[in-house]
Coordinates of C-alpha atoms in Angstrom, one line a residue:
Chain A
M11 CA -0.1 -95.8 -106.9
N12 CA -2.3 -92.5 -105.8
A13 CA -6.5 -92.4 -104.0
K14 CA -7.6 -91.3 -107.1
V15 CA -6.6 -93.3 -109.8
T16 CA -6.4 -96.6 -107.3
S17 CA -10.2 -96.1 -107.3
E18 CA -10.9 -95.0 -110.9
I19 CA -9.6 -98.5 -111.6
L20 CA -11.8 -99.4 -109.1
E21 CA -14.7 -98.1 -110.4
G22 CA -14.3 -98.6 -114.2
L23 CA -13.8 -102.7 -113.0
M24 CA -16.9 -102.4 -111.3
R25 CA -18.1 -101.3 -114.1
A26 CA -16.7 -103.6 -116.9
L27 CA -18.5 -106.4 -114.3
T28 CA -21.9 -105.1 -114.4
L29 CA -22.4 -104.8 -118.0
I30 CA -20.8 -107.7 -119.1
A31 CA -22.5 -109.7 -116.4
S32 CA -26.2 -107.4 -117.2
G33 CA -25.7 -108.0 -121.2
D34 CA -25.1 -105.0 -122.3
R35 CA -26.2 -104.9 -125.9
A36 CA -23.7 -102.5 -127.4
L37 CA -20.6 -104.6 -125.2
I38 CA -21.3 -107.3 -126.6
E39 CA -21.4 -106.1 -130.2
I40 CA -18.5 -105.0 -130.2
T41 CA -16.3 -106.6 -128.6
L42 CA -17.6 -110.1 -131.5
R43 CA -17.7 -107.7 -134.0
S44 CA -14.2 -107.0 -132.5
V45 CA -13.1 -111.0 -132.2
A46 CA -15.3 -111.5 -136.3
V47 CA -13.4 -108.6 -137.6
S48 CA -9.4 -110.0 -135.9
G49 CA -10.9 -112.8 -136.3
L50 CA -10.8 -113.5 -140.1
A51 CA -7.7 -111.0 -140.7
T52 CA -5.5 -113.9 -138.6
V53 CA -7.3 -116.6 -140.6
L54 CA -6.7 -115.0 -144.4
A55 CA -2.9 -113.9 -143.3
A56 CA -2.7 -117.0 -142.3
C57 CA -3.5 -118.7 -145.1
W58 CA -0.8 -116.6 -146.7
S59 CA 1.8 -116.7 -144.4
I60 CA 3.1 -120.1 -143.4
P61 CA 3.1 -121.2 -146.4
L62 CA 5.3 -117.7 -147.1
G63 CA 6.6 -118.8 -143.3
V64 CA 7.7 -122.2 -145.3
L65 CA 8.8 -122.0 -147.7
L66 CA 11.5 -118.6 -146.6
G67 CA 12.4 -120.9 -143.0
L68 CA 13.2 -124.1 -145.9
G69 CA 13.6 -122.9 -149.0
E70 CA 17.3 -123.2 -151.2
F71 CA 17.2 -119.6 -152.9
R72 CA 19.6 -116.2 -153.5
G73 CA 17.5 -113.9 -151.8
R74 CA 15.6 -116.3 -149.0
L75 CA 17.5 -113.8 -146.4
A76 CA 17.3 -111.1 -147.2
V77 CA 13.3 -111.2 -148.4
R78 CA 13.7 -112.2 -144.1
G79 CA 15.7 -109.4 -143.7
V80 CA 12.7 -107.6 -145.5
F81 CA 10.1 -109.6 -143.1
N82 CA 11.4 -109.6 -140.3
A83 CA 11.7 -105.2 -140.3
L84 CA 8.3 -105.2 -141.0
L85 CA 7.2 -106.7 -137.5
G86 CA 8.0 -103.0 -136.5
V87 CA 5.8 -100.9 -139.5
P88 CA 3.4 -98.3 -136.9
T89 CA -0.5 -99.3 -137.5
V90 CA -0.8 -95.2 -138.5
T91 CA 1.2 -95.1 -141.7
L92 CA -0.6 -98.5 -142.8
G93 CA -3.2 -97.2 -141.7
L94 CA -2.8 -93.7 -143.6
V95 CA -1.2 -95.7 -146.7
L96 CA -4.3 -97.8 -146.8
Y97 CA -6.2 -94.9 -146.4
L98 CA -4.9 -93.5 -149.3
L99 CA -5.5 -96.1 -152.2
L100 CA -8.9 -97.2 -150.5
S101 CA -10.6 -92.9 -150.8
R102 CA -13.6 -92.8 -152.8
S103 CA -10.9 -90.6 -155.0
G104 CA -7.9 -93.4 -154.0
P105 CA -6.8 -96.3 -157.4
L106 CA -8.8 -98.9 -155.4
G107 CA -11.9 -96.2 -154.2
F108 CA -14.6 -98.4 -156.8
L109 CA -15.0 -101.0 -154.0
H110 CA -16.8 -98.8 -152.0
L111 CA -14.3 -100.4 -148.8
L112 CA -13.3 -97.2 -146.5
Y113 CA -15.7 -97.0 -143.6
T114 CA -16.5 -100.9 -143.3
P115 CA -15.2 -103.7 -141.4
W116 CA -13.5 -105.6 -144.1
A117 CA -11.1 -102.1 -144.7
I118 CA -10.1 -103.0 -141.5
V119 CA -9.9 -106.9 -142.1
I120 CA -8.1 -105.8 -145.3
G121 CA -5.4 -103.8 -142.4
Q122 CA -5.1 -106.0 -140.0
A123 CA -4.1 -109.2 -142.6
I124 CA -1.4 -106.8 -144.8
L125 CA -1.1 -105.8 -140.8
I126 CA 0.6 -109.1 -139.2
T127 CA 1.9 -111.3 -142.2
P128 CA 5.2 -110.2 -141.7
L129 CA 4.4 -111.7 -138.1
I130 CA 3.1 -114.9 -139.3
V131 CA 5.8 -114.9 -142.5
S132 CA 8.6 -114.3 -139.5
F133 CA 8.1 -116.6 -136.5
V134 CA 6.8 -120.3 -138.4
A135 CA 10.2 -120.1 -140.9
S136 CA 12.0 -119.1 -137.5
A137 CA 9.8 -122.4 -136.0
V138 CA 10.4 -124.0 -139.3
E139 CA 13.7 -123.2 -139.5
A140 CA 14.4 -124.6 -135.5
A141 CA 13.1 -127.8 -136.1
D142 CA 15.6 -130.6 -136.8
P143 CA 16.8 -131.1 -140.0
E144 CA 17.3 -134.5 -139.9
I145 CA 12.8 -135.3 -139.9
R146 CA 12.9 -133.0 -143.2
C147 CA 15.7 -136.3 -144.2
L148 CA 13.9 -138.7 -143.4
A149 CA 10.8 -137.8 -145.2
L150 CA 12.6 -137.1 -148.5
T151 CA 14.7 -140.4 -148.1
L152 CA 10.8 -142.3 -146.8
G153 CA 10.0 -141.1 -151.0
A154 CA 8.8 -137.8 -149.8
S155 CA 8.2 -135.1 -152.4
E156 CA 9.3 -131.2 -151.3
A157 CA 6.0 -129.8 -151.1
Q158 CA 5.0 -132.7 -148.0
A159 CA 8.7 -133.4 -146.0
N160 CA 8.2 -129.2 -145.6
L161 CA 4.6 -130.5 -144.5
T162 CA 6.2 -133.1 -142.5
V163 CA 8.6 -130.5 -141.0
L164 CA 5.5 -127.9 -140.7
R165 CA 3.6 -131.1 -138.7
E166 CA 6.3 -130.4 -136.5
S167 CA 7.0 -127.5 -135.5
I168 CA 2.9 -127.0 -134.4
G169 CA 3.8 -125.7 -131.2
G170 CA 5.9 -122.6 -133.1
V171 CA 3.2 -121.6 -135.7
L172 CA -0.3 -121.4 -132.8
L173 CA 2.1 -119.5 -131.1
A174 CA 2.3 -117.1 -133.9
V175 CA -1.5 -117.3 -135.5
T176 CA -2.6 -116.3 -131.7
A177 CA 0.6 -113.5 -131.0
S178 CA -1.1 -112.4 -134.6
F179 CA -4.6 -111.9 -133.9
N180 CA -3.6 -110.5 -130.6
R181 CA -1.0 -108.1 -131.7
A182 CA -4.5 -107.1 -134.6
I183 CA -7.6 -107.4 -131.8
A184 CA -5.5 -104.4 -129.5
E185 CA -4.7 -102.6 -132.7
L186 CA -5.9 -98.6 -132.8
G187 CA -4.4 -97.0 -135.2
V188 CA -6.0 -98.8 -138.7
A189 CA -9.1 -99.2 -137.4
L190 CA -9.4 -95.7 -136.3
M191 CA -7.6 -94.6 -140.0
L192 CA -10.5 -97.6 -142.2
G193 CA -13.3 -98.0 -140.6
G194 CA -14.0 -94.6 -138.5
N195 CA -15.5 -96.0 -135.5
I196 CA -19.2 -95.6 -136.9
R197 CA -21.3 -97.2 -133.5
G198 CA -23.0 -99.9 -135.0
A199 CA -20.7 -100.8 -137.9
T200 CA -16.9 -100.3 -137.1
R201 CA -17.0 -99.7 -133.4
L202 CA -14.4 -101.6 -132.1
L203 CA -12.7 -102.6 -128.5
T204 CA -10.1 -100.2 -129.1
T205 CA -11.6 -97.5 -131.0
A206 CA -14.2 -97.4 -128.8
I207 CA -11.7 -97.4 -125.7
A208 CA -10.4 -94.1 -127.7
L209 CA -13.8 -92.9 -128.0
E210 CA -14.6 -92.7 -124.2
T211 CA -11.7 -92.1 -123.3
T212 CA -12.2 -88.6 -124.9
R213 CA -16.0 -87.9 -124.2
A214 CA -14.1 -88.3 -120.3
E215 CA -15.8 -90.6 -119.0
I216 CA -12.8 -93.2 -118.0
A217 CA -14.8 -95.7 -115.9
L218 CA -16.2 -96.5 -119.0
S219 CA -12.5 -96.9 -121.3
I220 CA -11.5 -99.0 -117.8
A221 CA -14.5 -101.9 -118.9
L222 CA -13.4 -101.6 -122.1
A223 CA -10.3 -102.1 -121.6
A224 CA -11.1 -104.3 -118.9
V225 CA -12.7 -107.0 -121.7
L226 CA -9.9 -106.5 -124.4
L227 CA -7.4 -108.2 -121.9
A228 CA -9.3 -110.3 -120.8
L229 CA -10.1 -111.8 -124.1
V230 CA -6.6 -111.6 -125.1
A231 CA -6.2 -112.9 -122.3
A232 CA -8.7 -115.9 -122.6
V233 CA -7.4 -116.4 -126.4
S234 CA -3.4 -117.3 -124.9
L235 CA -4.6 -119.7 -122.6
S236 CA -6.4 -121.7 -124.8
M237 CA -4.5 -122.0 -127.0
N238 CA -2.1 -122.9 -124.8
L239 CA -3.7 -125.8 -124.4
I240 CA -4.6 -126.9 -127.8
Q241 CA -0.9 -126.6 -128.1
R242 CA 0.2 -129.0 -125.8
R243 CA -2.8 -131.6 -126.2
M244 CA -2.1 -131.3 -130.0
S245 CA 1.5 -132.2 -129.1
K246 CA 1.1 -135.8 -127.4
Chain B
M15 CA -1.4 -136.0 -137.3
K16 CA -2.9 -135.7 -140.3
R17 CA -6.3 -135.3 -138.1
N18 CA -4.7 -132.8 -135.4
T19 CA -4.1 -130.6 -139.5
A20 CA -7.6 -131.5 -140.7
M21 CA -9.2 -130.1 -137.5
V22 CA -7.2 -126.6 -137.2
I23 CA -8.4 -126.5 -141.2
L24 CA -11.3 -127.1 -140.2
A25 CA -11.6 -124.1 -137.4
A26 CA -10.1 -121.7 -139.7
I27 CA -13.2 -122.1 -141.3
L28 CA -15.3 -122.2 -139.0
I29 CA -13.9 -118.6 -137.5
A30 CA -14.1 -117.6 -141.1
A31 CA -16.9 -118.3 -141.9
S32 CA -18.7 -117.0 -138.8
S33 CA -16.7 -114.0 -138.8
V34 CA -18.4 -113.2 -142.6
L35 CA -21.6 -113.6 -141.2
Y36 CA -21.5 -111.8 -138.3
L37 CA -20.0 -108.9 -140.4
L38 CA -22.2 -109.5 -142.7
R39 CA -24.9 -107.6 -139.7
S40 CA -23.4 -104.6 -140.5
Q41 CA -24.3 -104.2 -143.9
P42 CA -27.9 -101.8 -143.9
A43 CA -30.6 -103.4 -143.3
Q44 CA -32.8 -104.6 -146.4
G45 CA -34.4 -101.1 -147.8
R46 CA -32.1 -98.5 -146.3
R47 CA -29.1 -96.6 -147.4
V48 CA -26.1 -95.1 -145.8
L49 CA -24.9 -92.0 -145.4
I50 CA -21.5 -90.9 -144.0
V51 CA -20.3 -87.9 -142.0
S52 CA -17.6 -86.5 -140.8
T53 CA -18.7 -84.0 -137.4
T54 CA -16.0 -82.1 -136.0
T55 CA -15.1 -83.7 -132.4
S56 CA -17.2 -81.3 -129.9
L57 CA -20.4 -82.1 -131.5
F58 CA -19.9 -85.8 -131.5
D59 CA -17.9 -86.1 -128.7
T60 CA -20.9 -84.8 -126.0
G61 CA -23.0 -86.6 -127.7
V62 CA -24.9 -84.5 -128.8
L63 CA -25.5 -86.8 -132.3
D64 CA -26.1 -90.1 -131.0
E65 CA -30.1 -87.7 -129.9
I66 CA -29.9 -86.5 -133.1
E67 CA -28.5 -89.8 -134.7
E68 CA -31.6 -91.6 -133.3
A69 CA -34.8 -89.0 -133.5
F70 CA -33.6 -88.8 -137.4
E71 CA -33.3 -92.4 -138.2
A72 CA -36.8 -93.0 -137.2
E73 CA -38.5 -90.5 -139.0
H74 CA -35.5 -92.1 -142.4
P75 CA -34.8 -95.0 -144.0
V76 CA -31.1 -94.0 -143.7
D77 CA -28.7 -95.1 -141.9
L78 CA -26.1 -91.9 -140.7
R79 CA -22.6 -93.0 -139.8
F80 CA -20.1 -90.3 -138.0
I81 CA -16.2 -90.1 -137.9
S82 CA -15.4 -87.8 -135.5
V83 CA -12.4 -85.9 -137.1
G84 CA -11.4 -82.5 -136.5
T85 CA -13.1 -79.9 -138.9
G86 CA -9.4 -79.5 -140.9
L87 CA -9.7 -83.7 -141.5
A88 CA -13.6 -83.1 -142.2
I89 CA -13.1 -80.9 -144.7
E90 CA -10.4 -83.1 -146.5
H91 CA -13.0 -86.1 -145.8
A92 CA -15.9 -85.0 -148.4
R93 CA -12.8 -83.7 -150.7
R94 CA -11.7 -86.5 -151.8
G95 CA -15.7 -87.5 -152.3
D96 CA -14.8 -90.4 -148.6
A97 CA -18.0 -88.6 -147.1
D98 CA -21.2 -86.9 -148.2
M99 CA -20.8 -84.4 -145.5
I100 CA -19.7 -82.5 -143.2
L101 CA -20.5 -80.6 -140.0
V102 CA -17.5 -78.2 -139.3
H103 CA -17.1 -74.7 -137.1
A104 CA -14.8 -72.6 -139.4
P105 CA -16.1 -69.9 -141.6
T106 CA -12.1 -69.3 -143.3
R107 CA -12.6 -72.5 -143.9
E108 CA -16.0 -73.7 -145.2
R109 CA -15.6 -70.4 -147.4
A110 CA -12.9 -72.5 -149.5
F111 CA -14.7 -75.1 -149.2
L112 CA -17.6 -73.4 -151.0
E113 CA -15.6 -71.7 -153.7
E114 CA -12.7 -74.4 -154.8
G115 CA -16.6 -76.4 -155.7
Y116 CA -16.6 -79.7 -153.3
G117 CA -19.3 -78.2 -151.2
V118 CA -23.2 -77.5 -151.8
C119 CA -25.8 -75.9 -150.0
R120 CA -24.1 -74.9 -147.0
K121 CA -26.2 -73.8 -143.7
I122 CA -26.0 -72.7 -140.1
I123 CA -27.4 -74.9 -137.9
A124 CA -25.9 -73.9 -134.1
Y125 CA -23.7 -72.3 -132.5
N126 CA -22.2 -71.0 -129.2
F127 CA -18.9 -70.1 -127.5
F128 CA -15.3 -70.3 -126.9
A129 CA -13.5 -69.7 -124.2
I130 CA -10.3 -69.1 -122.7
V131 CA -9.2 -71.4 -119.2
G132 CA -6.3 -71.0 -117.2
P133 CA -5.6 -71.9 -113.4
G134 CA -7.6 -70.1 -110.7
N135 CA -5.3 -68.3 -109.5
D136 CA -4.7 -66.8 -113.4
P137 CA -0.9 -65.6 -112.7
A138 CA -1.8 -63.2 -116.4
G139 CA -4.1 -61.9 -114.8
I140 CA -6.6 -62.2 -117.5
G141 CA -10.3 -63.0 -115.9
G142 CA -12.9 -60.8 -118.0
L143 CA -10.3 -58.3 -119.8
P144 CA -11.8 -58.7 -123.6
P145 CA -10.3 -61.5 -125.7
T146 CA -7.4 -59.7 -127.4
E147 CA -6.4 -57.7 -124.6
A148 CA -5.9 -61.4 -122.5
L149 CA -4.1 -62.4 -124.9
H150 CA -1.4 -59.8 -124.9
R151 CA -0.6 -60.5 -121.3
I152 CA -0.6 -64.2 -121.8
V153 CA 1.9 -62.8 -124.0
E154 CA 3.3 -60.8 -121.8
A155 CA 3.2 -63.5 -118.3
G156 CA 4.7 -66.2 -121.0
R157 CA 7.6 -64.1 -122.1
A158 CA 8.2 -63.7 -118.0
D159 CA 7.7 -67.2 -117.2
R160 CA 4.3 -66.9 -115.3
A161 CA 2.1 -68.5 -117.7
V162 CA 1.9 -71.0 -120.7
W163 CA -0.3 -71.3 -123.7
V164 CA -1.4 -75.0 -125.1
S165 CA -2.5 -74.8 -128.3
R166 CA -4.7 -78.3 -130.5
G167 CA -2.3 -77.0 -132.9
D168 CA -4.0 -79.9 -135.3
D169 CA -6.0 -77.6 -137.8
S170 CA -8.9 -78.4 -136.2
G171 CA -12.2 -75.9 -136.2
T172 CA -10.9 -74.7 -132.4
H173 CA -7.1 -74.4 -134.1
S174 CA -8.5 -72.3 -136.4
K175 CA -10.5 -69.1 -134.6
E176 CA -6.9 -69.2 -131.7
K177 CA -4.9 -68.2 -134.6
G178 CA -7.6 -65.6 -136.1
L179 CA -7.7 -64.4 -132.3
W180 CA -4.2 -64.3 -132.3
A181 CA -4.2 -61.6 -135.7
A182 CA -7.1 -60.1 -134.6
A183 CA -4.5 -59.1 -130.9
G184 CA -1.9 -58.3 -133.7
Y185 CA 0.4 -61.5 -132.7
D186 CA 1.6 -64.2 -135.8
W187 CA 0.5 -67.8 -134.5
E188 CA 4.2 -68.8 -136.8
D189 CA 6.0 -66.5 -134.7
L190 CA 4.7 -67.4 -131.3
R191 CA 4.9 -70.9 -132.2
D192 CA 8.1 -71.1 -131.8
E193 CA 9.1 -69.7 -128.2
D194 CA 9.4 -71.9 -124.8
W195 CA 5.7 -70.7 -122.9
Y196 CA 3.9 -71.7 -126.5
R197 CA 2.7 -75.6 -126.2
E198 CA 1.4 -76.7 -129.4
S199 CA -0.8 -80.5 -128.2
G200 CA -1.7 -80.9 -131.5
T201 CA -4.8 -83.2 -130.6
G202 CA -8.7 -83.3 -129.8
M203 CA -10.2 -80.4 -127.2
G204 CA -10.8 -83.0 -124.1
R205 CA -7.3 -84.4 -124.0
T206 CA -6.0 -80.8 -124.3
L207 CA -8.0 -79.9 -121.4
Q208 CA -5.9 -81.9 -119.1
I209 CA -2.6 -81.0 -120.8
A210 CA -3.3 -77.5 -119.7
E211 CA -4.8 -78.8 -116.9
E212 CA -1.7 -80.9 -115.8
L213 CA 0.6 -77.6 -117.4
Q214 CA -1.3 -74.9 -115.0
A215 CA -1.7 -73.1 -118.6
Y216 CA -4.5 -71.5 -120.3
T217 CA -6.0 -72.6 -123.6
L218 CA -9.2 -71.5 -125.8
T219 CA -12.5 -74.4 -125.6
D220 CA -14.8 -75.4 -127.3
M221 CA -17.9 -75.1 -124.2
G222 CA -19.2 -78.5 -124.7
T223 CA -15.9 -79.5 -124.5
Y224 CA -15.3 -77.4 -121.0
L225 CA -18.3 -78.0 -119.5
K226 CA -18.4 -81.9 -120.3
Y227 CA -14.2 -82.3 -118.6
A228 CA -15.1 -80.0 -115.9
K229 CA -18.6 -82.1 -114.7
E230 CA -17.0 -85.0 -114.8
E231 CA -14.4 -83.6 -113.0
L232 CA -11.3 -84.8 -114.9
I233 CA -10.2 -80.0 -114.7
T234 CA -10.5 -77.5 -112.4
S235 CA -9.2 -74.5 -114.7
E236 CA -11.5 -72.2 -115.0
V237 CA -13.3 -69.7 -117.2
L238 CA -11.8 -66.4 -117.6
V239 CA -12.4 -64.8 -120.9
G240 CA -16.1 -66.5 -122.1
E241 CA -19.8 -64.9 -124.2
G242 CA -18.5 -62.4 -126.6
E243 CA -18.7 -61.1 -130.1
A244 CA -15.1 -62.2 -130.1
L245 CA -15.2 -65.5 -129.0
I246 CA -18.8 -66.5 -130.7
N247 CA -18.5 -70.5 -133.0
V248 CA -20.3 -71.0 -135.2
Y249 CA -22.0 -75.0 -136.5
S250 CA -22.5 -75.2 -140.6
A251 CA -23.7 -78.3 -142.7
I252 CA -22.5 -78.6 -146.3
A253 CA -23.6 -81.4 -148.4
T254 CA -20.7 -83.3 -150.6
N255 CA -21.3 -81.6 -154.4
P256 CA -22.6 -84.5 -156.4
A257 CA -20.6 -82.7 -159.3
A258 CA -16.8 -82.9 -158.0
N259 CA -17.8 -86.7 -156.6
P260 CA -20.6 -88.5 -158.3
D261 CA -20.8 -90.4 -155.9
A262 CA -21.9 -89.0 -152.9
N263 CA -25.2 -89.4 -151.4
F264 CA -26.3 -85.9 -151.8
E265 CA -30.2 -86.6 -151.2
D266 CA -30.5 -88.5 -148.6
A267 CA -27.1 -85.5 -146.9
L268 CA -29.8 -82.7 -148.0
T269 CA -32.5 -84.9 -146.2
F270 CA -29.8 -84.5 -143.2
I271 CA -29.3 -81.0 -143.5
E272 CA -33.2 -80.1 -143.5
F273 CA -33.4 -82.4 -140.5
L274 CA -31.1 -80.1 -138.9
T275 CA -32.5 -77.3 -139.6
S276 CA -36.4 -78.1 -139.2
N277 CA -37.9 -77.4 -135.4
E278 CA -37.4 -80.9 -134.6
G279 CA -34.0 -80.6 -135.0
Q280 CA -33.2 -77.9 -133.4
A281 CA -34.9 -78.2 -130.4
I282 CA -32.7 -80.8 -130.3
F283 CA -29.6 -78.3 -130.3
A284 CA -31.8 -76.6 -126.9
G285 CA -32.4 -78.8 -125.4
Y286 CA -29.3 -81.3 -124.6
G287 CA -27.4 -81.3 -121.8
A288 CA -30.2 -78.1 -120.0
D289 CA -30.1 -81.5 -117.3
A290 CA -27.0 -82.4 -117.1
Y291 CA -24.9 -78.9 -117.0
G292 CA -28.1 -76.4 -116.1
R293 CA -27.9 -74.4 -119.8
S294 CA -27.1 -75.5 -123.0
L295 CA -24.1 -76.8 -124.8
F296 CA -25.5 -76.0 -127.7
L297 CA -27.6 -72.9 -128.8
P298 CA -30.5 -72.9 -132.1
A299 CA -29.4 -71.2 -134.7
V300 CA -31.6 -71.2 -138.0
K301 CA -35.2 -69.6 -135.7
L302 CA -32.8 -67.0 -134.8
L303 CA -31.3 -66.0 -137.9
R304 CA -34.1 -66.2 -139.5
E305 CA -36.8 -64.0 -137.1
R306 CA -33.5 -62.3 -135.5
T307 CA -34.7 -63.1 -132.2
D308 CA -31.6 -61.8 -130.6
P309 CA -30.7 -59.5 -133.3
V310 CA -27.4 -58.1 -130.8
I311 CA -26.2 -62.1 -131.1
A312 CA -27.9 -62.5 -134.9
A313 CA -25.4 -59.7 -135.8
W314 CA -22.4 -61.3 -134.3
I315 CA -23.4 -64.7 -136.7
E316 CA -23.5 -62.6 -139.9
G317 CA -19.9 -61.2 -139.5
F318 CA -18.7 -63.8 -138.6
A319 CA -19.9 -67.1 -140.5
Y320 CA -21.7 -65.5 -143.3
I321 CA -20.1 -65.9 -147.2
D322 CA -20.5 -62.3 -149.3
G323 CA -24.0 -62.1 -146.4
S324 CA -25.4 -64.2 -146.5
E325 CA -25.2 -68.1 -145.8
C326 CA -24.3 -69.4 -148.4
P327 CA -24.4 -67.7 -151.6
P328 CA -27.3 -68.2 -154.5
E329 CA -24.2 -69.8 -156.4
Y330 CA -23.4 -72.9 -154.0
R331 CA -27.1 -73.4 -153.3
A332 CA -27.3 -77.0 -156.0
G333 CA -30.8 -75.1 -156.8
R334 CA -32.2 -75.9 -153.1
E335 CA -33.0 -72.4 -153.6
D336 CA -36.2 -73.8 -150.9
L337 CA -34.0 -73.8 -148.3
Y338 CA -33.1 -70.5 -147.8
G339 CA -36.9 -69.7 -147.8

């Protein structure tokens, strides 16, 4: 790595530390907003994706594999494509324009929730499929209903489910396309870590971009680590 | 096991609730209204709008929300009703926007100059030439593999200007783009300048972005063809026509246009960048046009950016003649 790049990265890291240490208001606000938007999107998506994942993993109905295939394929949807489609829907001249959601944090929440839905569905489906089939049989023979038996399997596969949720949160908080197209990167309203990084780069504020990127990385790492710890404690 | 499940659900509810509470804070404060402004990147990325926002919001109960996009997309936003007003720099497209009935109350707010920049050794030998002659030389040098041109290629105001310059020099941009030496970056001005730097290429840039990047030492390209009538760059504000988009915040859009053209707003343009760059990035246009303080430049602006002899023909003034006194 040449000297200029190294010094730029070091300068960025120093900048990150100074910003954090001085409690920079804009940085704290952007970081908290990123966490809130992606956290809410993850919880929302989990509400409908986990049951769907269990259904697809354990249910017995025609077309199950086809539906799973569709969700697996949707894992790769580019964020800008999703952003564009939702922009057209939410635009004031679009079918959902009357909701006035475009350029608000709520639009990003919806976009990210949709973005990570296939991720949670596919991971949860795989996790419950991989669980020991004996557990479900045992629960059924002990008099559990179908739903109760499925819930037992879900509890057994809690590790995989938590992994799905963590990965989804990380995907949401690190994506740019949806946040930029639906949020518009408005200061004080919809600016997130990723859109701020993109903006500061075009504004030639390279050190600040690196500082923001460092915060984002630290955040993702912290979430992954703590989920890891929780998962271990729960599976004891 | 049961306890774990309960705790997971509780945690999820807590996360959701605190997120909602936090995000509600981005709603405008009690009694404040929101004005969505789609703006060309050069005004936003240079930071001048940050200063304008601060001054305007202190005086008016309006939260400005800037969406930074190219002129082409800014106009599209306003057409779809997603922006209450636009700040743009492409007079021919602004004219179409007014004529289609989507925009009203156009005011010219500032100007500066585009420049053709390129590597210091200037392989095509264009330094100091008039723009059309310079473009001829770049085409010749490009076809002889001695020069490369990078175009924005993104339908922005700068891209519109570039197409106009090629036409003035007798070339069709649609033909040139198929040639090897002509590259399209498809991205903003800053990235395009950096790409031109990597390729040791020529490009057309607005002076604001160029000065900013040169000062940050991200580029070493030099201004080879600068200030002149052909390279004038004029910024306008246009409100979304309430007749086309009844939802648009027309009242506050006009308040903001009045602010931009007021002595206070114009002084912010005049002063911005003077300390950091040794010159203003944007020059105020209102007094210049009204009092013709510099008749030469006033004539250039009129020639390039006026529509039927006026900054906004009477039929597109939505009854706000007071703006054009």
